[in-house]
């Protein structure tokens, strides 16, 4: 667990695990997973939803965990073996091209996956395709488009206009992490053929270690703010940004927007 939460204190790790458990329980609850069902976890990662669903489907049910990362699937496999958990099938695949036949599962689950998918509407159609009639989809996604500029929570002095300009520029980019909101997701699923599509927006305030704003990549493949700023504005400007951010104190409260969505295949 340390690798995943490097730089975090034990207290912070416990808080993050509790938050993830809450997300898991809400996604599973909205899916109404029943004993004996076949559940598909798309973008399973290391198995947060997979193991939760496995408990719910019981001995007669099955969970299929799909991910684009071989490493993640190996970790999930190791965790399943260590826990002595059977009834989990692992498959390599993507949300937009699922390696399953039509009408083969009762429930589709996903968490923080569509935010990395450029063709979100295609993913919704794939979820619809693999579900049986009456099947349910339940998901959770961060909605980064609605997150405010850093200058709204930290006094960035003379750098505030540059930070705001960078924030606005990122929102205009064709970035799958920023190109959608809750209404877009709901529309994709309705257009795919789902009924009872319901998106619930949740805004929460998360306490964050200030230093991590500078040094932690915002997503896989993205550069930390300090490195990206140094490349764009030079070393002195990056050092000034770090000085202003650190002057705020060891922690900062950030408002984050998230969406839970559930829907049913007729």
Short mmCIF file of C-alpha atoms in Angstrom, two decimals:
data_model
loop_
_atom_site.label_atom_id
_atom_site.label_comp_id
_atom_site.label_asym_id
_atom_site.label_seq_id
_atom_site.Cartn_x
_atom_site.Cartn_y
_atom_site.Cartn_z
CA UNK A 1 0.00 0.00 0.00
CA UNK A 2 2.93 2.33 0.65
CA UNK A 3 3.80 2.50 -3.05
CA UNK A 4 0.36 3.76 -3.91
CA UNK A 5 0.29 6.29 -1.08
CA UNK A 6 3.95 7.34 -1.06
CA UNK A 7 4.46 10.58 0.82
CA UNK A 8 1.31 10.21 2.89
CA UNK A 9 1.20 9.81 6.65
CA UNK A 10 -0.50 6.80 8.24
CA UNK A 11 -3.42 9.04 9.22
CA UNK A 12 -3.79 10.30 5.65
CA UNK A 13 -3.67 6.77 4.29
CA UNK A 14 -6.41 5.69 6.68
CA UNK A 15 -8.55 8.65 5.61
CA UNK A 16 -8.06 7.88 1.91
CA UNK A 17 -8.89 4.20 2.40
CA UNK A 18 -12.07 5.22 4.21
CA UNK A 19 -13.02 7.56 1.36
CA UNK A 20 -12.48 4.82 -1.22
CA UNK A 21 -14.55 2.40 0.85
CA UNK A 22 -17.38 4.92 0.85
CA UNK A 23 -17.19 5.26 -2.94
CA UNK A 24 -17.16 1.48 -3.33
CA UNK A 25 -20.20 1.01 -1.12
CA UNK A 26 -22.18 3.70 -2.90
CA UNK A 27 -21.38 2.33 -6.37
CA UNK A 28 -22.25 -1.22 -5.32
CA UNK A 29 -25.41 -0.08 -3.55
CA UNK A 30 -26.70 1.72 -6.64
CA UNK A 31 -25.98 -1.38 -8.73
CA UNK A 32 -28.13 -3.54 -6.44
CA UNK A 33 -25.83 -6.52 -6.96
CA UNK A 34 -27.60 -9.81 -6.18
CA UNK A 35 -26.36 -13.33 -5.33
CA UNK A 36 -25.68 -15.43 -8.40
CA UNK A 37 -25.18 -12.52 -10.78
CA UNK A 38 -22.39 -11.96 -13.29
CA UNK A 39 -20.68 -8.63 -12.61
CA UNK A 40 -18.21 -6.80 -14.85
CA UNK A 41 -15.74 -4.37 -13.27
CA UNK A 42 -14.37 -2.14 -16.04
CA UNK A 43 -10.97 -0.65 -15.29
CA UNK A 44 -10.75 -2.84 -12.22
CA UNK A 45 -7.30 -1.66 -11.19
CA UNK A 46 -6.26 -3.49 -8.03
CA UNK A 47 -9.81 -4.61 -7.29
CA UNK A 48 -11.66 -2.14 -5.07
CA UNK A 49 -15.02 -2.84 -6.76
CA UNK A 50 -14.08 -6.37 -7.82
CA UNK A 51 -13.66 -7.69 -4.29
CA UNK A 52 -16.70 -5.79 -3.05
CA UNK A 53 -18.85 -7.27 -5.80
CA UNK A 54 -17.43 -10.74 -5.23
CA UNK A 55 -18.79 -10.76 -1.68
CA UNK A 56 -22.23 -9.75 -2.91
CA UNK A 57 -22.63 -12.30 -5.71
CA UNK A 58 -21.86 -15.19 -3.40
CA UNK A 59 -20.71 -18.67 -4.30
CA UNK A 60 -22.97 -18.92 -7.34
CA UNK A 61 -21.96 -15.58 -8.83
CA UNK A 62 -18.96 -14.44 -10.83
CA UNK A 63 -16.98 -11.22 -11.27
CA UNK A 64 -15.06 -10.37 -14.44
CA UNK A 65 -12.31 -7.79 -13.91
CA UNK A 66 -11.17 -5.96 -17.05
CA UNK A 67 -8.27 -3.52 -17.21
CA UNK A 68 -5.89 -2.16 -19.84
CA UNK A 69 -2.94 -2.62 -17.47
CA UNK A 70 -1.28 -6.01 -17.22
CA UNK A 71 0.49 -4.86 -14.05
CA UNK A 72 -2.82 -3.97 -12.38
CA UNK A 73 -4.29 -7.35 -13.28
CA UNK A 74 -1.23 -9.13 -11.87
CA UNK A 75 -1.65 -7.19 -8.63
CA UNK A 76 -5.32 -8.08 -8.52
CA UNK A 77 -4.52 -11.73 -9.18
CA UNK A 78 -1.97 -11.74 -6.38
CA UNK A 79 -4.43 -10.15 -3.96
CA UNK A 80 -7.10 -12.69 -4.89
CA UNK A 81 -4.71 -15.59 -4.32
CA UNK A 82 -3.52 -14.13 -1.02
CA UNK A 83 -7.10 -13.76 0.18
CA UNK A 84 -8.12 -17.18 -1.12
CA UNK A 85 -10.83 -15.56 -3.23
CA UNK A 86 -12.22 -17.60 -6.12
CA UNK A 87 -14.85 -16.64 -8.68
CA UNK A 88 -12.91 -13.77 -10.26
CA UNK A 89 -11.93 -13.84 -13.94
CA UNK A 90 -9.31 -11.40 -15.27
CA UNK A 91 -9.30 -10.07 -18.82
CA UNK A 92 -7.19 -7.48 -20.62
CA UNK A 93 -9.35 -4.90 -22.34
CA UNK A 94 -10.57 -1.32 -22.59
CA UNK A 95 -13.87 0.36 -21.76
CA UNK A 96 -14.45 1.24 -25.43
CA UNK A 97 -13.79 -2.32 -26.64
CA UNK A 98 -14.78 -4.85 -24.02
CA UNK A 99 -13.60 -8.46 -24.49
CA UNK A 100 -17.03 -9.92 -23.70
CA UNK A 101 -19.93 -11.17 -25.85
CA UNK A 102 -23.27 -9.42 -26.17
CA UNK A 103 -25.73 -9.72 -23.28
CA UNK A 104 -23.31 -11.63 -21.05
CA UNK A 105 -23.37 -9.78 -17.70
CA UNK A 106 -25.97 -8.54 -15.22
CA UNK A 107 -24.08 -5.56 -13.82
CA UNK A 108 -21.36 -3.20 -15.09
CA UNK A 109 -19.32 -1.25 -12.54
CA UNK A 110 -16.57 1.30 -13.01
CA UNK A 111 -14.74 3.87 -10.88
CA UNK A 112 -12.54 6.73 -12.07
CA UNK A 113 -12.10 5.15 -15.50
CA UNK A 114 -14.12 7.16 -18.02
CA UNK A 115 -12.11 10.23 -17.04
CA UNK A 116 -9.22 8.65 -18.98
CA UNK A 117 -11.36 7.54 -21.93
CA UNK A 118 -11.56 9.85 -24.93
CA UNK A 119 -14.57 8.09 -26.50
CA UNK A 120 -16.90 8.09 -23.51
CA UNK A 121 -20.03 7.68 -25.63
CA UNK A 122 -18.51 4.55 -27.17
CA UNK A 123 -17.80 3.18 -23.70
CA UNK A 124 -21.45 3.72 -22.76
CA UNK A 125 -22.51 1.80 -25.87
CA UNK A 126 -20.15 -1.04 -24.96
CA UNK A 127 -21.61 -1.22 -21.45
CA UNK A 128 -25.07 -1.43 -23.01
CA UNK A 129 -23.95 -4.15 -25.43
CA UNK A 130 -22.55 -6.54 -22.82
CA UNK A 131 -25.46 -6.13 -20.39
CA UNK A 132 -28.40 -8.48 -20.40
CA UNK A 133 -31.93 -7.09 -20.51
CA UNK A 134 -32.68 -5.55 -17.13
CA UNK A 135 -28.97 -5.19 -16.38
CA UNK A 136 -27.62 -2.24 -14.42
CA UNK A 137 -24.65 0.05 -14.69
CA UNK A 138 -23.25 2.00 -11.74
CA UNK A 139 -20.21 4.26 -11.80
CA UNK A 140 -18.24 6.99 -10.09
CA UNK A 141 -16.16 9.66 -11.83
CA UNK A 142 -14.32 12.82 -10.77
CA UNK A 143 -15.48 15.89 -12.71
CA UNK A 144 -12.31 17.95 -13.00
CA UNK A 145 -13.86 20.53 -15.31
CA UNK A 146 -15.66 22.08 -12.35
CA UNK A 147 -12.68 22.29 -10.03
CA UNK A 148 -11.66 25.92 -9.37
CA UNK A 149 -8.30 27.48 -10.13
CA UNK A 150 -5.63 27.10 -7.45
CA UNK A 151 -5.59 30.88 -7.04
CA UNK A 152 -9.05 30.74 -5.44
CA UNK A 153 -7.73 28.84 -2.42
CA UNK A 154 -4.11 30.01 -2.18
CA UNK A 155 -2.80 33.58 -2.41
CA UNK A 156 -0.52 33.40 -5.44
CA UNK A 157 0.15 37.14 -5.56
CA UNK A 158 1.63 38.27 -8.88
CA UNK A 159 1.42 34.74 -10.31
CA UNK A 160 -2.35 34.48 -9.90
CA UNK A 161 -3.17 35.74 -13.43
CA UNK A 162 -0.77 33.22 -14.97
CA UNK A 163 -2.23 30.40 -12.88
CA UNK A 164 -5.76 31.41 -13.87
CA UNK A 165 -4.77 31.60 -17.54
CA UNK A 166 -3.21 28.13 -17.34
CA UNK A 167 -6.34 26.78 -15.66
CA UNK A 168 -8.59 28.24 -18.39
CA UNK A 169 -6.30 26.91 -21.12
CA UNK A 170 -6.47 23.41 -19.68
CA UNK A 171 -10.26 23.54 -19.67
CA UNK A 172 -10.26 24.40 -23.37
CA UNK A 173 -7.94 21.53 -24.27
CA UNK A 174 -9.23 18.31 -25.83
CA UNK A 175 -8.32 16.42 -22.67
CA UNK A 176 -10.51 13.43 -21.69
CA UNK A 177 -9.99 14.37 -18.05
CA UNK A 178 -11.62 17.75 -18.64
CA UNK A 179 -14.01 17.32 -21.56
CA UNK A 180 -17.14 16.27 -19.66
CA UNK A 181 -19.46 17.00 -16.78
CA UNK A 182 -22.31 15.08 -15.15
CA UNK A 183 -24.83 16.14 -17.79
CA UNK A 184 -22.56 14.84 -20.56
CA UNK A 185 -22.23 11.45 -18.89
CA UNK A 186 -25.97 11.15 -18.38
CA UNK A 187 -26.56 12.05 -22.03
CA UNK A 188 -24.07 9.45 -23.27
CA UNK A 189 -25.88 6.70 -21.40
CA UNK A 190 -29.34 7.81 -22.48
CA UNK A 191 -28.20 7.94 -26.11
CA UNK A 192 -26.69 4.46 -25.73
CA UNK A 193 -30.17 3.14 -24.92
CA UNK A 194 -30.24 3.09 -21.13
CA UNK A 195 -33.31 4.04 -19.11
CA UNK A 196 -33.55 5.47 -15.60
CA UNK A 197 -30.19 7.19 -16.11
CA UNK A 198 -29.52 9.28 -13.05
CA UNK A 199 -26.40 11.36 -12.39
CA UNK A 200 -25.86 12.67 -8.87
CA UNK A 201 -23.28 15.40 -8.40
CA UNK A 202 -21.39 15.52 -5.10
CA UNK A 203 -19.10 18.36 -4.05
CA UNK A 204 -16.75 17.65 -1.18
CA UNK A 205 -13.96 19.53 0.54
CA UNK A 206 -10.78 17.48 0.75
CA UNK A 207 -7.86 18.42 2.95
CA UNK A 208 -4.66 18.04 0.94
CA UNK A 209 -0.98 18.21 1.86
CA UNK A 210 0.13 21.50 0.30
CA UNK A 211 3.49 20.17 -0.90
CA UNK A 212 1.72 17.51 -2.95
CA UNK A 213 0.13 20.23 -5.09
CA UNK A 214 3.63 20.93 -6.38
CA UNK A 215 5.14 17.46 -6.54
CA UNK A 216 2.36 14.97 -7.30
CA UNK A 217 1.34 14.30 -10.92
CA UNK A 218 -2.37 15.13 -11.33
CA UNK A 219 -2.83 11.93 -13.35
CA UNK A 220 -0.76 9.13 -14.90
CA UNK A 221 1.42 10.56 -17.64
CA UNK A 222 1.00 14.15 -16.41
CA UNK A 223 3.81 16.26 -14.98
CA UNK A 224 3.66 17.68 -11.45
CA UNK A 225 2.74 21.35 -11.28
CA UNK A 226 6.26 22.46 -10.31
CA UNK A 227 7.88 20.67 -13.25
CA UNK A 228 5.26 21.83 -15.75
CA UNK A 229 5.52 25.42 -14.51
CA UNK A 230 9.32 25.36 -14.70
CA UNK A 231 9.19 24.21 -18.32
CA UNK A 232 6.68 26.89 -19.25
CA UNK A 233 7.88 29.87 -17.20
CA UNK A 234 11.44 29.10 -16.11
CA UNK A 235 13.19 28.09 -12.91
CA UNK A 236 12.83 31.41 -11.06
CA UNK A 237 9.10 31.59 -11.66
CA UNK A 238 8.68 27.96 -10.56
CA UNK A 239 10.61 28.65 -7.38
CA UNK A 240 8.41 31.67 -6.70
CA UNK A 241 5.29 29.57 -7.25
CA UNK A 242 6.58 26.97 -4.80
CA UNK A 243 7.34 29.70 -2.26
CA UNK A 244 3.79 31.08 -2.49
CA UNK A 245 2.16 27.66 -2.29
CA UNK A 246 4.24 26.63 0.74
CA UNK A 247 3.50 29.92 2.47
CA UNK A 248 -0.14 28.85 2.67
CA UNK A 249 0.76 26.28 5.29
CA UNK A 250 1.13 22.50 5.43
CA UNK A 251 -2.44 21.78 4.34
CA UNK A 252 -5.07 23.26 2.07
CA UNK A 253 -8.78 22.57 1.61
CA UNK A 254 -9.76 21.87 -2.00
CA UNK A 255 -13.32 21.56 -3.31
CA UNK A 256 -13.68 18.62 -5.67
CA UNK A 257 -16.66 17.64 -7.81
CA UNK A 258 -17.65 14.03 -8.36
CA UNK A 259 -20.54 12.23 -10.02
CA UNK A 260 -22.29 8.96 -9.34
CA UNK A 261 -24.34 7.60 -12.23
CA UNK A 262 -26.65 4.61 -12.43
CA UNK A 263 -28.82 3.36 -15.29
CA UNK A 264 -30.66 0.28 -16.52
CA UNK A 265 -30.85 -1.60 -19.81
CA UNK A 266 -34.49 -2.17 -20.83
#
